[in-house]
Structure formats: structure tokens, C-alpha cells
Short mmCIF file of C-alpha atoms and ligand atoms in Angstrom, two decimals:
data_model
loop_
_atom_site.label_atom_id
_atom_site.label_comp_id
_atom_site.label_asym_id
_atom_site.label_seq_id
_atom_site.Cartn_x
_atom_site.Cartn_y
_atom_site.Cartn_z
CA MET A 619 108.82 322.64 -41.08
CA LYS A 620 109.68 322.28 -37.41
CA VAL A 621 106.88 320.76 -35.33
CA LEU A 622 106.94 320.43 -31.58
CA LEU A 623 104.51 317.76 -30.34
CA VAL A 624 103.47 318.29 -26.74
CA TYR A 625 101.64 315.95 -24.37
CA PRO A 626 100.33 317.87 -21.33
CA PRO A 627 100.96 316.80 -17.74
CA THR A 628 98.37 314.39 -16.33
CA PRO A 629 97.12 315.27 -12.85
CA GLU A 630 97.15 312.65 -10.14
CA THR A 631 94.55 309.97 -10.79
CA PHE A 632 94.25 306.24 -10.29
CA TRP A 633 95.66 305.80 -13.78
CA SER A 634 98.66 308.11 -13.33
CA PHE A 635 100.41 305.57 -11.01
CA ARG A 636 102.45 308.54 -9.87
CA HIS A 637 103.23 307.30 -6.39
CA VAL A 638 104.86 304.10 -7.61
CA LEU A 639 106.70 305.33 -10.67
CA ARG A 640 109.71 306.28 -8.59
CA LEU A 641 109.83 302.81 -7.06
CA VAL A 642 110.02 301.22 -10.49
CA SER A 643 112.44 303.86 -11.87
CA LYS A 644 109.96 305.21 -14.43
CA LYS A 645 108.73 308.72 -15.18
CA ALA A 646 105.25 308.07 -16.62
CA ALA A 647 102.81 305.19 -16.81
CA PHE A 648 101.99 305.22 -20.54
CA PRO A 649 103.46 306.86 -23.66
CA PRO A 650 101.39 309.43 -25.63
CA LEU A 651 100.25 306.95 -28.28
CA GLY A 652 97.90 309.35 -30.11
CA LEU A 653 100.61 311.94 -30.57
CA LEU A 654 103.16 309.35 -31.70
CA THR A 655 100.64 308.10 -34.27
CA VAL A 656 99.90 311.62 -35.54
CA ALA A 657 103.66 312.22 -35.78
CA ALA A 658 103.85 309.23 -38.13
CA MET A 659 101.31 310.94 -40.43
CA LEU A 660 103.56 313.97 -40.91
CA PRO A 661 106.06 314.12 -43.81
CA ASP A 662 109.40 312.39 -43.30
CA ASP A 663 111.37 315.51 -44.10
CA TRP A 664 109.75 317.58 -41.34
CA ASP A 665 111.75 318.15 -38.21
CA LEU A 666 109.78 316.68 -35.29
CA ARG A 667 110.41 316.85 -31.58
CA LEU A 668 108.14 315.43 -28.89
CA VAL A 669 107.95 316.67 -25.31
CA ASP A 670 105.88 314.58 -22.93
CA MET A 671 105.44 316.92 -19.98
CA ASN A 672 104.94 313.89 -17.73
CA VAL A 673 108.54 312.96 -18.44
CA GLU A 674 110.39 316.25 -18.90
CA PRO A 675 109.63 319.95 -18.51
CA LEU A 676 108.64 321.96 -21.57
CA ARG A 677 111.18 324.75 -22.00
CA ASP A 678 110.45 328.05 -23.71
CA ASP A 679 113.42 327.40 -26.01
CA ALA A 680 111.71 324.33 -27.45
CA ILE A 681 108.59 326.39 -28.21
CA LEU A 682 110.58 329.26 -29.68
CA GLU A 683 112.56 326.96 -31.98
CA CYS A 684 109.53 325.41 -33.69
CA ASP A 685 107.13 326.64 -36.37
CA TRP A 686 104.07 324.85 -34.96
CA VAL A 687 103.07 323.30 -31.65
CA PHE A 688 100.86 320.20 -31.92
CA VAL A 689 98.96 319.22 -28.76
CA SER A 690 96.97 316.07 -28.08
CA ALA A 691 94.86 315.90 -24.93
CA MET A 692 92.17 314.05 -23.03
CA LEU A 693 89.46 315.56 -20.86
CA ILE A 694 91.66 315.32 -17.81
CA HIS A 695 94.20 317.70 -19.39
CA LYS A 696 91.75 320.60 -19.71
CA ASP A 697 93.46 323.02 -17.30
CA ALA A 698 96.96 322.12 -18.46
CA VAL A 699 95.95 322.74 -22.08
CA VAL A 700 94.63 326.23 -21.37
CA GLU A 701 97.91 327.08 -19.64
CA LEU A 702 99.94 325.62 -22.49
CA ALA A 703 97.93 327.52 -25.13
CA GLN A 704 98.48 330.80 -23.26
CA ARG A 705 102.20 330.10 -23.08
CA CYS A 706 102.44 329.41 -26.81
CA ARG A 707 100.45 332.54 -27.62
CA ALA A 708 102.71 334.66 -25.42
CA LEU A 709 105.72 333.24 -27.27
CA GLY A 710 104.06 333.85 -30.65
CA LYS A 711 103.75 330.22 -31.75
CA PRO A 712 100.62 328.80 -33.40
CA VAL A 713 98.98 325.71 -31.89
CA MET A 714 97.18 322.83 -33.61
CA ALA A 715 95.23 320.68 -31.16
CA GLY A 716 93.45 317.34 -31.39
CA GLY A 717 92.31 314.38 -29.31
CA PRO A 718 89.27 313.50 -27.20
CA LEU A 719 89.31 316.77 -25.20
CA PHE A 720 88.67 318.85 -28.32
CA THR A 721 86.43 316.37 -30.12
CA ALA A 722 84.11 316.17 -27.12
CA ASN A 723 84.11 319.94 -26.57
CA PRO A 724 84.22 321.47 -30.05
CA ASP A 725 83.03 324.87 -28.80
CA LEU A 726 85.49 325.28 -25.94
CA PHE A 727 89.05 326.58 -26.16
CA PRO A 728 88.76 329.82 -28.09
CA GLU A 729 92.42 330.34 -27.13
CA ILE A 730 93.40 327.51 -29.51
CA PRO A 731 92.99 328.76 -33.06
CA HIS A 732 93.40 325.45 -34.94
CA ARG A 733 91.82 322.14 -34.08
CA VAL A 734 91.43 318.66 -35.56
CA LEU A 735 88.12 317.17 -34.44
CA GLY A 736 87.34 313.45 -34.62
CA GLU A 737 89.74 310.71 -35.72
CA ALA A 738 92.66 312.36 -37.47
CA GLU A 739 93.63 309.81 -40.16
CA ASP A 740 91.44 311.10 -43.00
CA VAL A 741 92.07 314.81 -42.46
CA MET A 742 95.82 314.79 -41.84
CA PRO A 743 96.75 314.93 -45.55
CA GLN A 744 94.72 318.15 -45.83
CA VAL A 745 96.27 319.54 -42.64
CA VAL A 746 99.77 318.85 -44.01
CA GLU A 747 98.90 320.40 -47.36
CA ASP A 748 97.51 323.55 -45.71
CA LEU A 749 100.50 323.84 -43.38
CA ARG A 750 102.81 323.71 -46.40
CA ARG A 751 100.84 326.37 -48.25
CA GLY A 752 100.27 328.58 -45.22
CA THR A 753 96.48 328.32 -45.55
CA VAL A 754 95.70 326.59 -42.28
CA GLN A 755 91.99 326.41 -41.36
CA PRO A 756 90.57 326.92 -37.86
CA VAL A 757 88.82 323.52 -37.78
CA TYR A 758 89.42 320.21 -39.49
CA GLN A 759 86.38 318.09 -38.82
CA ALA A 760 86.83 314.40 -39.64
CA GLU A 761 83.74 313.01 -41.34
CA GLY A 762 82.84 309.40 -40.62
CA ARG A 763 85.16 306.85 -39.10
CA PRO A 764 88.38 305.83 -40.87
CA ALA A 765 89.30 302.23 -41.53
CA LEU A 766 92.32 301.34 -39.42
CA ALA A 767 94.16 299.70 -42.31
CA GLY A 768 95.92 302.98 -43.06
CA VAL A 769 97.06 303.84 -39.53
CA PRO A 770 100.85 304.12 -39.59
CA ILE A 771 103.27 302.65 -37.05
CA PRO A 772 103.73 305.18 -34.23
CA ARG A 773 107.02 307.12 -34.25
CA TRP A 774 108.61 305.37 -31.28
CA ASP A 775 111.92 307.01 -32.11
CA LEU A 776 110.54 310.31 -30.73
CA ILE A 777 110.50 309.04 -27.14
CA ASN A 778 112.76 307.11 -24.83
CA VAL A 779 110.69 304.00 -24.07
CA ARG A 780 112.64 303.43 -20.86
CA ASN A 781 110.88 306.40 -19.27
CA TYR A 782 107.57 304.51 -19.29
CA ALA A 783 106.16 301.73 -17.16
CA THR A 784 104.15 300.19 -20.00
CA MET A 785 104.14 300.56 -23.78
CA ALA A 786 100.88 300.98 -25.71
CA VAL A 787 99.49 299.89 -29.06
CA GLN A 788 95.96 299.84 -30.47
CA PHE A 789 94.24 297.01 -32.34
CA SER A 790 90.63 298.21 -32.56
CA ARG A 791 88.38 301.21 -32.01
CA GLY A 792 84.70 301.16 -31.07
CA CYS A 793 82.50 298.93 -28.94
CA PRO A 794 79.19 297.24 -29.89
CA TYR A 795 77.53 298.01 -26.54
CA ASP A 796 75.77 301.15 -25.51
CA CYS A 797 76.32 302.00 -21.85
CA GLU A 798 74.65 305.29 -21.01
CA PHE A 799 77.69 306.88 -19.34
CA CYS A 800 80.25 305.85 -21.96
CA ASP A 801 81.88 308.41 -24.25
CA ILE A 802 83.81 305.80 -26.23
CA VAL A 803 80.80 304.86 -28.32
CA VAL A 804 80.17 308.56 -28.96
CA MET A 805 83.71 309.10 -30.20
CA ASN A 806 84.59 305.78 -31.81
CA GLY A 807 81.19 304.33 -32.68
CA ARG A 808 79.48 301.02 -32.08
CA VAL A 809 80.93 299.09 -35.00
CA PRO A 810 84.38 297.88 -34.00
CA ARG A 811 87.09 298.56 -36.58
CA THR A 812 90.34 296.65 -36.40
CA LYS A 813 93.83 296.65 -37.77
CA SER A 814 95.05 293.53 -39.54
CA PRO A 815 97.11 291.03 -37.52
CA GLY A 816 100.12 291.89 -39.71
CA GLN A 817 99.75 295.57 -38.85
CA LEU A 818 99.62 294.96 -35.13
CA ILE A 819 102.55 292.56 -35.19
CA ALA A 820 104.57 295.12 -37.15
CA GLU A 821 103.80 297.62 -34.36
CA LEU A 822 104.93 295.14 -31.74
CA GLU A 823 108.14 294.53 -33.66
CA ALA A 824 108.71 298.29 -33.77
CA VAL A 825 108.32 298.44 -29.98
CA LEU A 826 110.76 295.52 -29.60
CA ALA A 827 113.21 297.26 -31.91
CA ARG A 828 113.32 300.17 -29.46
CA GLY A 829 114.54 297.76 -26.79
CA TRP A 830 111.22 297.23 -24.99
CA ARG A 831 110.94 293.83 -23.23
CA ASP A 832 108.06 294.25 -20.82
CA MET A 833 104.26 294.81 -20.73
CA VAL A 834 102.30 296.35 -23.61
CA PHE A 835 98.85 297.84 -23.08
CA ILE A 836 96.54 297.15 -26.02
CA VAL A 837 94.48 300.29 -25.49
CA ASP A 838 91.30 299.17 -27.24
CA ASP A 839 87.90 300.37 -26.11
CA ASN A 840 86.84 296.73 -26.00
CA PHE A 841 89.43 294.22 -27.23
CA ILE A 842 86.72 291.61 -27.84
CA GLY A 843 84.24 293.95 -29.57
CA ASP A 844 84.61 291.84 -32.73
CA ARG A 845 85.41 288.40 -31.38
CA PRO A 846 86.06 286.54 -34.66
CA ARG A 847 88.67 289.13 -35.66
CA THR A 848 90.18 289.14 -32.20
CA LYS A 849 90.62 285.37 -32.45
CA ILE A 850 92.32 285.70 -35.83
CA LEU A 851 94.69 288.26 -34.33
CA LEU A 852 95.41 286.09 -31.31
CA ARG A 853 96.28 283.06 -33.43
CA ALA A 854 98.69 285.20 -35.41
CA MET A 855 100.20 286.59 -32.19
CA ILE A 856 100.67 283.10 -30.79
CA GLU A 857 102.44 281.95 -33.93
CA TRP A 858 104.63 285.11 -33.91
CA ARG A 859 105.37 284.81 -30.23
CA GLU A 860 106.47 281.20 -30.53
CA ARG A 861 108.52 281.86 -33.62
CA THR A 862 110.33 284.91 -32.22
CA ARG A 863 110.36 283.94 -28.51
CA SER A 864 109.00 287.46 -27.89
CA PRO A 865 109.29 288.49 -24.23
CA LEU A 866 106.32 290.88 -24.37
CA GLY A 867 103.32 290.53 -22.06
CA PHE A 868 99.96 292.22 -22.65
CA LEU A 869 97.08 293.86 -20.86
CA THR A 870 93.90 295.23 -22.36
CA GLU A 871 90.27 296.23 -21.75
CA ALA A 872 87.37 293.88 -22.47
CA SER A 873 83.70 293.42 -21.63
CA VAL A 874 82.76 290.83 -19.02
CA ASN A 875 81.35 288.39 -21.58
CA LEU A 876 84.97 287.40 -22.22
CA ALA A 877 84.29 284.96 -19.38
CA ASP A 878 81.66 283.20 -21.58
CA ASP A 879 84.23 282.22 -24.18
CA PRO A 880 86.83 279.76 -22.84
CA GLU A 881 88.49 279.49 -26.25
CA LEU A 882 89.03 283.24 -26.39
CA CYS A 883 90.47 283.28 -22.85
CA GLU A 884 92.82 280.44 -23.70
CA LEU A 885 94.00 282.16 -26.87
CA MET A 886 94.62 285.40 -24.96
CA VAL A 887 96.71 283.67 -22.33
CA LYS A 888 98.69 281.76 -24.96
CA ALA A 889 99.31 285.04 -26.80
CA GLY A 890 100.86 286.51 -23.65
CA PHE A 891 97.93 288.40 -22.08
CA ARG A 892 98.23 288.65 -18.33
CA LYS A 893 95.74 291.29 -17.27
CA VAL A 894 92.39 292.52 -18.43
CA PHE A 895 90.47 295.59 -17.31
CA VAL A 896 86.75 294.78 -17.13
CA GLY A 897 83.92 297.27 -16.60
CA ILE A 898 82.03 295.50 -13.82
CA GLU A 899 80.37 298.74 -12.63
CA THR A 900 78.02 297.61 -9.88
CA PRO A 901 76.47 294.62 -8.13
CA SER A 902 73.07 296.43 -8.24
CA VAL A 903 70.95 294.90 -11.03
CA GLU A 904 68.66 297.95 -11.07
CA SER A 905 71.65 300.23 -11.66
CA LEU A 906 72.96 297.98 -14.45
CA THR A 907 69.54 298.26 -16.10
CA GLU A 908 69.52 302.03 -15.64
CA CYS A 909 72.88 302.51 -17.35
CA HIS A 910 72.06 299.95 -20.03
CA LYS A 911 75.00 297.71 -19.13
CA LEU A 912 72.83 294.81 -20.08
CA LEU A 913 75.59 292.30 -20.70
CA ASN A 914 76.53 292.46 -16.99
CA ARG A 915 72.98 291.63 -15.89
CA GLY A 916 71.68 288.12 -15.29
CA ARG A 917 75.09 286.67 -14.51
CA ASP A 918 77.09 285.99 -11.39
CA LEU A 919 79.75 288.68 -11.71
CA VAL A 920 81.98 287.17 -8.98
CA GLN A 921 81.92 283.88 -10.88
CA ALA A 922 82.77 285.69 -14.11
CA VAL A 923 85.81 287.34 -12.49
CA GLN A 924 86.98 284.04 -11.04
CA THR A 925 86.53 282.28 -14.39
CA LEU A 926 88.92 284.81 -15.91
CA GLN A 927 91.36 284.45 -13.01
CA ARG A 928 91.30 280.65 -13.34
CA ALA A 929 92.00 281.04 -17.05
CA GLY A 930 95.22 282.88 -16.15
CA LEU A 931 94.16 286.52 -16.34
CA GLU A 932 94.39 289.11 -13.61
CA VAL A 933 91.16 291.11 -13.61
CA MET A 934 91.32 294.84 -12.95
CA GLY A 935 87.81 296.14 -12.43
CA GLY A 936 86.00 299.41 -13.11
CA PHE A 937 83.22 300.19 -10.61
CA ILE A 938 80.78 303.10 -10.41
CA VAL A 939 78.67 304.49 -7.60
CA GLY A 940 76.09 307.26 -7.91
CA PHE A 941 73.42 305.74 -10.17
CA ASP A 942 69.84 306.86 -9.50
CA ASN A 943 68.93 303.27 -8.69
CA ASP A 944 71.78 302.64 -6.27
CA PRO A 945 70.37 301.50 -2.91
CA GLN A 946 71.40 303.22 0.32
CA ASP A 947 73.75 300.34 1.16
CA ILE A 948 75.59 300.50 -2.17
CA PHE A 949 78.95 301.22 -0.54
CA ARG A 950 78.76 298.16 1.67
CA ARG A 951 77.66 296.03 -1.30
CA GLN A 952 80.48 297.30 -3.51
CA PHE A 953 83.05 296.67 -0.78
CA GLU A 954 81.86 293.13 -0.15
CA PHE A 955 81.64 292.39 -3.85
CA ILE A 956 85.16 293.60 -4.55
CA GLN A 957 86.63 291.73 -1.60
CA ARG A 958 84.87 288.50 -2.56
CA SER A 959 85.87 288.66 -6.21
CA GLY A 960 89.58 289.23 -5.59
CA VAL A 961 89.68 292.19 -7.98
CA VAL A 962 92.82 293.65 -6.43
CA THR A 963 92.97 296.74 -8.64
CA ALA A 964 89.46 298.11 -8.22
CA MET A 965 89.05 301.46 -9.95
CA VAL A 966 85.97 302.81 -8.22
CA GLY A 967 84.64 306.12 -9.49
CA LEU A 968 81.70 308.38 -8.84
CA LEU A 969 79.36 308.50 -11.80
CA THR A 970 80.26 311.44 -14.03
CA ALA A 971 78.37 312.83 -17.02
CA LEU A 972 80.90 313.08 -19.85
CA PRO A 973 80.14 315.46 -22.71
CA GLN A 974 77.90 314.16 -25.50
CA THR A 975 77.02 310.89 -23.74
CA ARG A 976 73.44 309.72 -23.41
CA LEU A 977 73.76 310.25 -19.66
CA TYR A 978 74.79 313.85 -20.21
CA GLN A 979 71.81 314.47 -22.47
CA ARG A 980 69.35 312.83 -20.06
CA LEU A 981 70.60 314.82 -17.08
CA MET A 982 70.44 317.99 -19.14
CA ARG A 983 66.80 317.22 -20.05
CA GLU A 984 66.04 316.56 -16.40
CA GLY A 985 67.69 319.86 -15.40
CA ARG A 986 70.22 318.04 -13.18
CA LEU A 987 73.47 318.81 -14.97
CA GLU A 988 75.52 321.31 -12.98
CA THR A 989 79.04 321.59 -14.43
CA GLU A 990 81.25 320.04 -17.06
CA SER A 991 83.13 316.90 -16.05
CA THR A 992 86.80 317.14 -15.15
CA GLY A 993 87.30 313.72 -16.75
CA ASN A 994 88.58 312.37 -13.43
CA ASN A 995 85.93 310.22 -11.79
CA THR A 996 88.13 309.21 -8.88
CA GLN A 997 88.17 312.64 -7.27
CA ALA A 998 84.97 312.53 -5.20
CA SER A 999 83.46 315.23 -7.39
CA LEU A 1000 80.03 315.19 -9.06
CA ASN A 1001 78.91 317.25 -12.02
CA PHE A 1002 75.18 316.60 -11.63
CA ARG A 1003 72.55 316.47 -8.88
CA PRO A 1004 72.48 312.85 -7.68
CA ARG A 1005 69.36 311.15 -6.34
CA LEU A 1006 71.13 309.83 -3.23
CA GLY A 1007 72.36 313.30 -2.23
CA ARG A 1008 75.74 314.89 -2.85
CA GLU A 1009 77.17 314.73 0.71
CA PHE A 1010 76.00 311.17 1.24
CA LEU A 1011 77.64 310.02 -1.98
CA GLN A 1012 80.89 311.90 -1.55
CA ALA A 1013 81.35 310.81 2.05
CA GLY A 1014 80.42 307.22 1.21
CA TYR A 1015 82.81 307.22 -1.73
CA ARG A 1016 85.77 308.49 0.30
CA ASP A 1017 85.07 305.95 3.00
CA LEU A 1018 84.76 303.10 0.47
CA MET A 1019 88.08 304.01 -1.12
CA ARG A 1020 89.91 304.16 2.17
CA ARG A 1021 88.51 300.82 3.26
CA LEU A 1022 89.37 299.16 -0.04
CA TYR A 1023 92.98 300.34 -0.02
CA GLU A 1024 93.70 300.03 3.67
CA PRO A 1025 96.56 297.44 3.82
CA ARG A 1026 94.72 294.55 5.46
CA ALA A 1027 91.72 294.61 3.10
CA TYR A 1028 94.02 295.14 0.12
CA TYR A 1029 96.35 292.24 0.97
CA ARG A 1030 93.34 290.03 1.67
CA ARG A 1031 92.22 290.69 -1.92
CA ILE A 1032 95.67 289.77 -3.20
CA ARG A 1033 95.40 286.44 -1.36
CA THR A 1034 91.95 285.76 -2.81
CA PHE A 1035 93.28 286.57 -6.26
CA LEU A 1036 96.37 284.37 -5.91
CA LYS A 1037 94.17 281.49 -4.75
CA HIS A 1038 92.04 281.61 -7.89
CA HIS A 1039 94.62 282.69 -10.40
CA GLN A 1040 96.05 280.04 -12.62
CA SER A 1041 99.58 281.05 -13.52
CA ALA A 1042 99.94 280.25 -17.20
CA GLY A 1043 102.48 280.82 -19.91
CA ARG A 1044 106.04 282.01 -19.64
CA SER A 1045 106.88 284.47 -16.88
CA LEU A 1046 108.27 287.87 -17.76
CA ARG A 1047 112.00 287.84 -17.12
CA VAL A 1048 113.08 289.34 -13.80
CA SER A 1049 115.13 292.41 -14.63
CA SER A 1050 117.58 294.37 -12.51
CA GLY A 1051 114.82 297.04 -12.38
CA ASP A 1052 112.51 294.48 -10.75
CA VAL A 1053 115.11 293.73 -8.11
CA ARG A 1054 115.59 297.45 -7.42
CA ALA A 1055 111.80 297.92 -7.20
CA PHE A 1056 111.62 295.04 -4.73
CA LEU A 1057 114.32 296.52 -2.51
CA ARG A 1058 112.76 299.99 -2.57
CA SER A 1059 109.32 298.58 -1.79
CA LEU A 1060 110.82 296.60 1.11
CA TRP A 1061 112.12 299.82 2.57
CA LEU A 1062 108.96 301.82 1.93
CA LEU A 1063 106.24 299.30 2.69
CA GLY A 1064 108.15 297.15 5.16
CA PHE A 1065 109.74 299.84 7.31
CA ARG A 1066 108.33 303.28 6.69
CA CYS A 1067 104.60 303.03 5.95
CA ARG A 1068 101.55 302.11 7.93
CA GLY A 1069 100.56 298.46 7.47
CA ARG A 1070 104.10 297.09 7.87
CA LEU A 1071 102.99 293.98 9.70
CA ALA A 1072 100.39 293.12 7.03
CA TYR A 1073 103.06 293.67 4.38
CA TRP A 1074 105.59 291.29 5.99
CA ARG A 1075 102.89 288.67 6.50
CA MET A 1076 102.02 288.95 2.84
CA VAL A 1077 105.67 288.69 1.72
CA VAL A 1078 106.49 285.72 3.92
CA SER A 1079 103.27 283.78 3.26
CA THR A 1080 103.61 284.24 -0.51
CA LEU A 1081 107.26 283.14 -0.47
CA LEU A 1082 106.40 280.07 1.57
CA LEU A 1083 103.09 279.07 0.00
CA ARG A 1084 103.10 280.50 -3.52
CA PRO A 1085 106.69 281.26 -4.54
CA ARG A 1086 105.84 281.07 -8.27
CA GLN A 1087 103.34 283.89 -7.81
CA PHE A 1088 105.70 286.11 -5.84
CA ARG A 1089 106.53 288.48 -8.69
CA GLN A 1090 102.84 289.07 -9.32
CA ALA A 1091 102.08 289.55 -5.63
CA LEU A 1092 104.99 291.96 -5.33
CA GLU A 1093 103.76 294.05 -8.25
CA LEU A 1094 100.31 294.27 -6.68
CA MET A 1095 101.76 295.21 -3.30
CA ILE A 1096 103.70 298.05 -4.93
CA MET A 1097 100.66 299.26 -6.91
CA GLY A 1098 98.63 299.20 -3.72
CA TYR A 1099 100.84 301.95 -2.35
CA HIS A 1100 99.76 304.28 -5.17
CA PHE A 1101 96.07 303.49 -4.71
CA ARG A 1102 96.35 303.99 -0.98
CA CYS A 1103 97.98 307.40 -1.46
CA VAL A 1104 95.21 308.43 -3.88
CA ALA A 1105 92.47 307.10 -1.58
CA GLU A 1106 93.91 308.90 1.43
CA SER A 1107 94.15 312.17 -0.48
CA LEU A 1108 90.46 312.24 -1.45
S1 LIG B 1647 81.10 297.94 -22.69
FE1 LIG B 1647 82.63 299.47 -22.04
S2 LIG B 1647 83.36 300.44 -23.92
FE2 LIG B 1647 81.48 299.33 -24.42
S3 LIG B 1647 79.86 300.85 -24.27
FE3 LIG B 1647 79.98 299.84 -22.29
S4 LIG B 1647 81.42 301.09 -21.05
FE4 LIG B 1647 81.66 301.68 -23.21
#
């Protein structure tokens, strides 16, 4: 059996990092982890080829040579998937599709005749059996939620890891909280399930064996959803890291109550974690109540961010505007909050109603849902009728984004961050790629782009005052270029 696994092209978003990939000599931000994991569930004697369309073009020859095309996609890939399905049909090749896009929209995509809905682990043996017999069903619906003990090590041999800016592994699925807008709890449930420490370390060793020596994104919904297990994992990672002198660094996603647990923060930093993405959402208490983000209420969120920074973690923040309870001055409040906290990478999005979420159902009941979400909440588009008014929100959002990523405000945030951040642990080694990225960024940000003066001030002051933090500052300066391009294109 010849299977072609295809990951569709991701449009430009905050998370695509497209504008900086060239500077760091990479082709895509993250590898297609879901597809690599599914590939590992297929029989060893099948002939597999993977084409990540973010890295290389998909040629007709590759489609014609295979027996089946497997596609994995997220909501953001909707348009690309329709195009891909039409192409495969025209070339006479059957498609099997899976991933969040199809699970969240089981009734869409009539052009794709075979789909795996839900988490694939438990149904893949049946899929393989049916493929062998030629009795493939239109839908394989996973019942319940699989334990992660049986998840195989992703087939890293199917990609060239050097094409990617960051590698990815997964430790847990699910989150115990219940935010109204969140589709993670719909798809992965509220009871976190984890792999064993041995499993995760075996995955990290597999990544190392492919020659990877840089950052690894632990792509959990909430890395601290089950804190006791997370601590067990971290102790094992620390022991492994010290024993093997592993050069890997980590980033992940976690809820803000990480700041309440100094032991957990310390373990994370010792295990090599450098960055954490935290859903901060909004400084408006009424809006936090509305969306049921109760763990963010009743705490000083700026303090929480700075506690994490002092512990040695860079905080990337998710923010949302467009809640019914947002006050008229929400844009000013978000701007001031973000500047004060030193969250340099602030992913601000307009509220969007994702399929099957509680928000989606409420807006439907209230007759306010207008279209399906594109899955990209950083596009200044709304798929429901907002209380503050569409034009007001969209104009305010565009303005907020431009102000946040305009060089002076952005570099000011880097300074605030560097002031609070406690550099801990071993530094990642400086590679020849880092040196090249530095030289390219010098040319781009220091000579060609707007904000040159602010850039040089930032470079010189960091070299003079905080030379140990220069690598980190440089990385943020380079990332800022991507965010600025996205903000200016809104
Ligand atoms: S804390 Fe994050 S992952 Fe958990 S329900 Fe809320 S938004 Fe979703």
C-alpha cells in the first residue's frame, strides 16, 4: 500500500511566523505532528511519503503514484483542503481525512468521501484492516477518549527536521477548565490524559536522534492540567536532561495558575522550559466572568505574568476582545495591560465562535451567529453580531494591533520583560544559523525597515546593560518583524 500523507498550506497568521522564517533559514514554524503520529499507526511494510505543503509543493506525480491520500487539517486549512480534495478527485485518488477540521465539522466536506472523526488511536486498526480488504467506510467515528499510553512515537523519519523552526511533541490532552469560547474541551475533554514520562522521553530521544538540538514545543492544551503528573514528568525530564546533557529547550501552553505554584515553575525551568503561552484573555473582570475564565478572576494578572518571568519563563499571552461585557475603552485597557506586563508576544484576537463550543451554541440560541469561523482570530473578522458593534470592534482591533507592534511600543515591552526575567538554566548553544539570523536581521531591521533608530537603541542598550540576555532580546526583535507585518496587513 502506498500512502501519501499531506499537510495543507497554512495561511498567514500570527502562528505561521511566515515573515521571519526566511531570516532564520526555515521553511515552516512547526512540523505536522498529528500526521506524523498517524503515520506511526500504519503498518511498517506500507510505503509512506509525507508532503508538508508549507515546506514543499505537492506535485501531481506524488498523488498519481500513491494508492491513498491521507490529509490532516485544522480549521484554518478549510479552503486549502477543499482545493486539495478536488485535485485528488480529478486525479482519481481516494482521500482519507482526519483532524480537528473534520471532527468539528462532521457534516461539511461532501467532496471528501472518507473521514476519521475524533481522536484516531482507537479506530486506526479498523481503518488499516478495511484498507487492506478494500472495504473502506465513509466515516470512522472514534468513541470515547483513548488513553495516551498507546500513542506511538511520531515517524520523524518522514520529514527533514531542519526545515522547521521548532519541533513538537505532546504530553497530555484535555483541560479541566471550561472557558466558553474554547474548542479544546469539546474535542479533548475536561479530564486531562497524559503519556508516561518514559514515553515522552523516548519521543524526545527520537527527536534528538534526527539531529534536532533546539526548541521543542510541548503542544498540550494545558501542560499543567494534571499538576501531580506534570511534576512527575518534570522530575524525570530533569534527571534525563542532567544525565544526557540534552541541549533541548521547551515551550508549552499553560493556565495562569502556574504562577501560584513556585515548585512547578522551578521544576519547569530546571527541565529546560523557557517559554509558556498563557491565556490571559482580558483585564475586564466582567468579561472573564462572561466567558467563564474563572481562574483568571480575582488575581492581579500583571503580577502573575511577572511571577512567571521572575521564575525564568518568558510569557507569551493570548488576549481576546469582543466579549459582550467589554467596556468601550477595552482597547486602551488591553494596550496598557500588555505594555505593563511585558508580554512581548501578545496574540490578540477578536472573539470567534468556534464550532460546537458553548459560545457557538449560545450565540445560535440568541440568533447572533452569522457565519462559520475561519479558525483565524487574528484577521479582524467576526462570525457573530457583537454587542459593541462590528465596525467599532474591527477598527479598534486593527488600531490596537498596530500600536502594539509599532517598533517603539514593542521594544519597550522587550525592555520591561528583560528587566523582570530571571535568566535561569543553561543557554541554548549559539549556532551558525543564529549568527546568520542576526546578520540578516541587522540588515532588515537596522537598515531597511521603519523603526531603525529604535532597533539600534535596543541592540546597543542590551549589549551594554544586559549582554547575557542578548540572544533572547534578538529573538524577540526578529519575531517582532513578523507580528508587525501581520498587524500592518490587517
Ligand atoms: S484554560 Fe485554556 S485550554 Fe482550558 S478551557 Fe480555558 S481556554 Fe481552553
